[in-house]
GROMACS .gro file of C-alpha atoms in nm:
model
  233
    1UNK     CA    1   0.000   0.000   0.000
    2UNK     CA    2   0.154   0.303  -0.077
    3UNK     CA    3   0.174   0.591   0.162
    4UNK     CA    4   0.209   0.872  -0.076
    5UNK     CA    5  -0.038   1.155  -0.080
    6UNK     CA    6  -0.128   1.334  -0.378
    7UNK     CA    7  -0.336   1.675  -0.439
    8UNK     CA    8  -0.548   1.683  -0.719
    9UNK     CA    9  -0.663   2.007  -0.823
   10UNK     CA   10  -0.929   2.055  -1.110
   11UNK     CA   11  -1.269   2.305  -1.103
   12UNK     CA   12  -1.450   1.993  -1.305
   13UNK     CA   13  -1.583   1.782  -1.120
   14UNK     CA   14  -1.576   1.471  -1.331
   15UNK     CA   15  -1.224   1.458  -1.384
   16UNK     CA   16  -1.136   1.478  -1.019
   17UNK     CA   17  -1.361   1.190  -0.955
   18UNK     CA   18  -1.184   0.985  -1.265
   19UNK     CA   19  -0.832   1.065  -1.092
   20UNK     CA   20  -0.953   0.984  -0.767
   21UNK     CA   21  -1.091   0.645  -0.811
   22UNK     CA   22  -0.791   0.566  -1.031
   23UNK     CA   23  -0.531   0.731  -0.791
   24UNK     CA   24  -0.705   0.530  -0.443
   25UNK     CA   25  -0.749   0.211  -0.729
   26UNK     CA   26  -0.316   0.245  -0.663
   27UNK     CA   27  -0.308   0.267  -0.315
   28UNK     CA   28  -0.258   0.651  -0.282
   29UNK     CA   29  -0.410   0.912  -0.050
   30UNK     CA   30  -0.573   1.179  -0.243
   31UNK     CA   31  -0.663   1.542  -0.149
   32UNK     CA   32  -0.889   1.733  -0.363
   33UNK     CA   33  -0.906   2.134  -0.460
   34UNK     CA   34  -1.154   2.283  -0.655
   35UNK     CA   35  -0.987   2.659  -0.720
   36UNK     CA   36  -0.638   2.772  -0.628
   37UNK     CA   37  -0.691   2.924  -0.328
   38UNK     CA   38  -0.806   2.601  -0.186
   39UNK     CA   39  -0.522   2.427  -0.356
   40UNK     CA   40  -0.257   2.666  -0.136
   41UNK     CA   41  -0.433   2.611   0.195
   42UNK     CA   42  -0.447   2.257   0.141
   43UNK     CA   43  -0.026   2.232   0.080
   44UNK     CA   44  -0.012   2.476   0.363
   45UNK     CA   45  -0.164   2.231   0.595
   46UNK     CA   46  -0.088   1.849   0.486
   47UNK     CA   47   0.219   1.711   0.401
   48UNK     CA   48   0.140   1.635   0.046
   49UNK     CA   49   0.415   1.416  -0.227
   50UNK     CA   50   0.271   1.581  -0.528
   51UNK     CA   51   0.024   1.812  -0.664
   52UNK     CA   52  -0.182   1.721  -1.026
   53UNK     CA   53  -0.272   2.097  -1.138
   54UNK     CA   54  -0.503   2.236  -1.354
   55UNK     CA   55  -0.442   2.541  -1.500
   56UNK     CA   56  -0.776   2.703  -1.570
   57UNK     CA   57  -0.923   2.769  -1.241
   58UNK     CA   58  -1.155   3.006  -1.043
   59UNK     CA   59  -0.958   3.245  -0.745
   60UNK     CA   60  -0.594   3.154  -0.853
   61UNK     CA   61  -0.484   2.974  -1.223
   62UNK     CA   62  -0.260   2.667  -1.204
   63UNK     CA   63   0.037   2.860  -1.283
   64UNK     CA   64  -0.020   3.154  -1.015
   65UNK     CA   65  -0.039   2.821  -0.772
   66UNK     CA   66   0.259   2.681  -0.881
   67UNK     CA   67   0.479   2.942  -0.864
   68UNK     CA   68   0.318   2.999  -0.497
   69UNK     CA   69   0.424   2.624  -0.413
   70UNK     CA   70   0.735   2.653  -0.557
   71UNK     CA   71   0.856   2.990  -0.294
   72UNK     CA   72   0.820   2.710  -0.064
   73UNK     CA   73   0.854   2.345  -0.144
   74UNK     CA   74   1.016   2.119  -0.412
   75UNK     CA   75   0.746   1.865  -0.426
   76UNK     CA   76   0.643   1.744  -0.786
   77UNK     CA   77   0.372   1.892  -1.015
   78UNK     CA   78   0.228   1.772  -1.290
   79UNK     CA   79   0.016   2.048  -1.459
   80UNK     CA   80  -0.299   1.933  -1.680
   81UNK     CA   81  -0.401   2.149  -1.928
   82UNK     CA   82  -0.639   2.129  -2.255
   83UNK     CA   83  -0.422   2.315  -2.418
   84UNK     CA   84  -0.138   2.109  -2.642
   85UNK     CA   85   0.121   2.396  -2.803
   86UNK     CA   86   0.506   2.338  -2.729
   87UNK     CA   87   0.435   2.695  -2.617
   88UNK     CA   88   0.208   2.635  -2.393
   89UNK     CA   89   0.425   2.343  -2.235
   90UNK     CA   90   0.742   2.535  -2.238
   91UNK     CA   91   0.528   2.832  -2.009
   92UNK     CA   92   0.356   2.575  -1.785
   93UNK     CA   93   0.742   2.394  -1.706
   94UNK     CA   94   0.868   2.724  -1.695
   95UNK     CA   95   0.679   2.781  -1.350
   96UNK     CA   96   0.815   2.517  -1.159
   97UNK     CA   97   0.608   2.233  -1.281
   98UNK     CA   98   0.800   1.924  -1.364
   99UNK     CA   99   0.554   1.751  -1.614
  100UNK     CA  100   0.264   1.837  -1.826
  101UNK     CA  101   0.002   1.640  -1.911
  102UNK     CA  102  -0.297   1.690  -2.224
  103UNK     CA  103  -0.628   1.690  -2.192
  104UNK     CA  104  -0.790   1.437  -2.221
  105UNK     CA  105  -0.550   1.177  -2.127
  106UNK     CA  106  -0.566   0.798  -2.081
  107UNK     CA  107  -0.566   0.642  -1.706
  108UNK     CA  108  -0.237   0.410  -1.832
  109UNK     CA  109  -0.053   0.766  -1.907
  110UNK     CA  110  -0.193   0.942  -1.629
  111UNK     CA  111  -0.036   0.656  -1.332
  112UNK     CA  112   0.300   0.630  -1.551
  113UNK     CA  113   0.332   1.003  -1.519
  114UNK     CA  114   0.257   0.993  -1.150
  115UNK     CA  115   0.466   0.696  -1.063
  116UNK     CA  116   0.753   0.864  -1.247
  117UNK     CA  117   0.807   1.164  -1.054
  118UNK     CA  118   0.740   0.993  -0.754
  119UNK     CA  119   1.012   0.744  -0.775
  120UNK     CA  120   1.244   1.051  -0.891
  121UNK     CA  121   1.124   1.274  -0.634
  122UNK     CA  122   1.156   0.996  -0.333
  123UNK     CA  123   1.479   0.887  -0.478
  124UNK     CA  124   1.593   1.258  -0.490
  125UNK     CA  125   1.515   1.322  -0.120
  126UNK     CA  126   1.687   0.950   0.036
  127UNK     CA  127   1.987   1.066  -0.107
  128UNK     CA  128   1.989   1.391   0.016
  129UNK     CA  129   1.940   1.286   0.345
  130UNK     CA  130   2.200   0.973   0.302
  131UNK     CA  131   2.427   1.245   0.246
  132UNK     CA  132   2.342   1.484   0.498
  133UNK     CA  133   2.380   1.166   0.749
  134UNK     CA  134   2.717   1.058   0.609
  135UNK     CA  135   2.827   1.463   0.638
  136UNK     CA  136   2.795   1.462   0.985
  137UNK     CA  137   2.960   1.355   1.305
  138UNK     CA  138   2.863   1.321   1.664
  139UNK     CA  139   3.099   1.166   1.929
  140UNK     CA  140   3.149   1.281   2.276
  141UNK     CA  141   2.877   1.567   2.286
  142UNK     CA  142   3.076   1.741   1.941
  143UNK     CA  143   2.891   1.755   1.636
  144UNK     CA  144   3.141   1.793   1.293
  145UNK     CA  145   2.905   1.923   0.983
  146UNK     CA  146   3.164   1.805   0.746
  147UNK     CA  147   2.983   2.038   0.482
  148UNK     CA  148   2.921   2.334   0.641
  149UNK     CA  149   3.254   2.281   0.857
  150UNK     CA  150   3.020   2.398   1.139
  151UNK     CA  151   3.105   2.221   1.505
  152UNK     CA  152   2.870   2.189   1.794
  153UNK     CA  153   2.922   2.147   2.118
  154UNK     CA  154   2.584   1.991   2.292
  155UNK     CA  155   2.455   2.200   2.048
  156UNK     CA  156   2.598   2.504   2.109
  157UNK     CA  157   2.798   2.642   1.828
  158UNK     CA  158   3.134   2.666   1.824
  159UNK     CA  159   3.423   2.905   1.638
  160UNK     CA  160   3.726   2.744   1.540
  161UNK     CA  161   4.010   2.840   1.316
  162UNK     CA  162   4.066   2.585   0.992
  163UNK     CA  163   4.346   2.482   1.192
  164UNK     CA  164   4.168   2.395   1.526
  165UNK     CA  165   3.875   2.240   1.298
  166UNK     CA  166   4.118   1.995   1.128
  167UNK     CA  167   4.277   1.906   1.448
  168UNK     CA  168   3.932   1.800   1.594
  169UNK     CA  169   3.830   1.663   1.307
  170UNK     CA  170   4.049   1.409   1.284
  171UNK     CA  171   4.002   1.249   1.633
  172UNK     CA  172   3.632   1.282   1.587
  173UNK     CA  173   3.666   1.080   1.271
  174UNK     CA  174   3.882   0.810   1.454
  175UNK     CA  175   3.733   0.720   1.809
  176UNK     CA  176   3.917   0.627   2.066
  177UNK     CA  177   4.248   0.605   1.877
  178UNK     CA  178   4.565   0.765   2.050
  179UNK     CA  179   4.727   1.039   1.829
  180UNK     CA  180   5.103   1.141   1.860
  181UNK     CA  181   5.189   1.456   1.846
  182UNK     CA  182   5.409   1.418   1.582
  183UNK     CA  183   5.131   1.247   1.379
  184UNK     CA  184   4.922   1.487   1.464
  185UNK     CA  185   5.119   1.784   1.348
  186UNK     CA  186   5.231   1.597   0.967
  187UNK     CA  187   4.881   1.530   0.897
  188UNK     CA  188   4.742   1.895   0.973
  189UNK     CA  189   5.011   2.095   0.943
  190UNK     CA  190   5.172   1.852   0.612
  191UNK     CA  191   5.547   1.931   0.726
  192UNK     CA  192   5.794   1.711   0.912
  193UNK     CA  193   5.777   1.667   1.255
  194UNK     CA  194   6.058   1.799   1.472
  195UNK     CA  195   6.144   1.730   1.847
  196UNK     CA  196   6.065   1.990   2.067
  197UNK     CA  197   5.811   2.133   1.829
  198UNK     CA  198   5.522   2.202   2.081
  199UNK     CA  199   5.253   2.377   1.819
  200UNK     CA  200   4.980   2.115   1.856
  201UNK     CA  201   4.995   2.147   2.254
  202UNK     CA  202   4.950   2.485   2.230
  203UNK     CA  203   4.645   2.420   1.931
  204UNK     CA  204   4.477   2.156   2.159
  205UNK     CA  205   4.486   2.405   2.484
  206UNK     CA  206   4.312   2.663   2.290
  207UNK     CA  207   4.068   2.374   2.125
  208UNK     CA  208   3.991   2.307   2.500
  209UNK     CA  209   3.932   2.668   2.579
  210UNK     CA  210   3.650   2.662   2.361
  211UNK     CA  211   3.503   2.326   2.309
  212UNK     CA  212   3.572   2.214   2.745
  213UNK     CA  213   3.341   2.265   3.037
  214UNK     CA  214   3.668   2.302   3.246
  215UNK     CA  215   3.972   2.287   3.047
  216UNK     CA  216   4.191   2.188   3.339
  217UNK     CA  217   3.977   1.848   3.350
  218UNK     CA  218   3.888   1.793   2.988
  219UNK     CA  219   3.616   1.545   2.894
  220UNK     CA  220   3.631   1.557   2.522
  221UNK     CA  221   4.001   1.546   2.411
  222UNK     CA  222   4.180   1.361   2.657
  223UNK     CA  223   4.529   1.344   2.697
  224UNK     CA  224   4.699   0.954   2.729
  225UNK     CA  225   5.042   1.092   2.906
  226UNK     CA  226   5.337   1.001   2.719
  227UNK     CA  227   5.195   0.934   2.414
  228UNK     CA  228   4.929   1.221   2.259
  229UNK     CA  229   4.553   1.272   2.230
  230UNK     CA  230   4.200   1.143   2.167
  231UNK     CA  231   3.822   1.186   2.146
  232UNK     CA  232   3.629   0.878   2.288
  233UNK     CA  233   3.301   0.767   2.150
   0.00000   0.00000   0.00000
């Protein structure tokens, strides 16, 4: 059964009875708009997966309502219009809409044409938030935004220079692994290590100054004594 639901939007009766019966015959939830106005109120308050759109209508036309919709959400729309021109289809797309469909059209067409943009628009969003969950980190109360480069501490924002970020980054990437300082410092920095070189001490006190309840007793970057630094998960 699917769990999609679908606004159908249409001043004729008839035809949003035919879409209705054949868009519940596929297991869909439908909403139904007889004018514009209602069409926007309806969006406004349901979480609808796409919008079938008329474009002669009382109150608002289809394409006033779709570029409405579009200010706000990326949902598909298939406009339906009796009108056939490659004019008329290159003004309808160029509001927003992501198909057009003829009047009259056949049922078969009508579900292909549905189905389609649904798979593309469900398969558009999983990915987006695949990689919005693969972009982010959270270990030990930080979370690493890896593409805004934005780090929270129990969600409270944090500043840190591109330096400090990469230095936290890379522990938060590697739980509970034990970084030299010298590792540290040729992997950030890209230049050789050299004895006595104490820049990443003096990069991790000032990480602790911002990211540490008490940076005397840190609880997020702790320090294994005679051997360097890590973030446990």
């Amino acid at each position: 059964m699917s769990s999609e639901k679908i606004l159908i939007v249409d001043d004729d009766k008839e035809i949003i009875d035919f879409m209705e019966f054949n868009l519940k015959s596929e297991g869909y939830s439908v909403l139904k708009a007889y004018n514009g106005k209602e069409a926007l109120q309806l969006v406004e308050k349901n979480e609808v997966h796409l919008i079938v759109l008329d474009i002669m209508m009382p109150e608002l036309d289809g394409m006033e309502v779709c570029r409405r919709v579009r200010m706000t959400k990326n949902i598909p729309i298939i406009i339906l219009s009796a009108k056939s021109s490659e004019v008329d289809k290159v003004v309808g797309l160029s509001t927003g809409a992501d198909d057009y469909i003829v009047k009259p059209f056949s049922n078969m067409e009508f579900i292909a044409r549905i189905k389609a943009q649904l798979r593309r628009y469900i398969y558009l969003n999983d990915n987006c938030k695949q990689k919005s969950i693969d972009s982010l980190i959270m270990v030990s109360g930080l979370e690493i935004n890896k593409e805004t480069f934005k780090v929270k501490v129990y969600e409270k924002e944090i500043n840190l220079t591109k330096t400090e970020y990469e230095i936290v980054l890379l522990m938060a990437e590697n739980p509970n692994r034990v970084f030299p300082l010298e590792e540290i410092f040729e992997r950030v920095w890209k230049e050789k290590y050299f004895l006595g070189n104490n820049t990443v001490m003096v990069h991790i006190a000032r990480i602790r100054e911002k990211i540490e309840d008490n940076p005397r007793e840190p609880k997020i970057i702790k320090t294994v004594w005679g051997v360097g630094y890590k973030i446990e998960d």
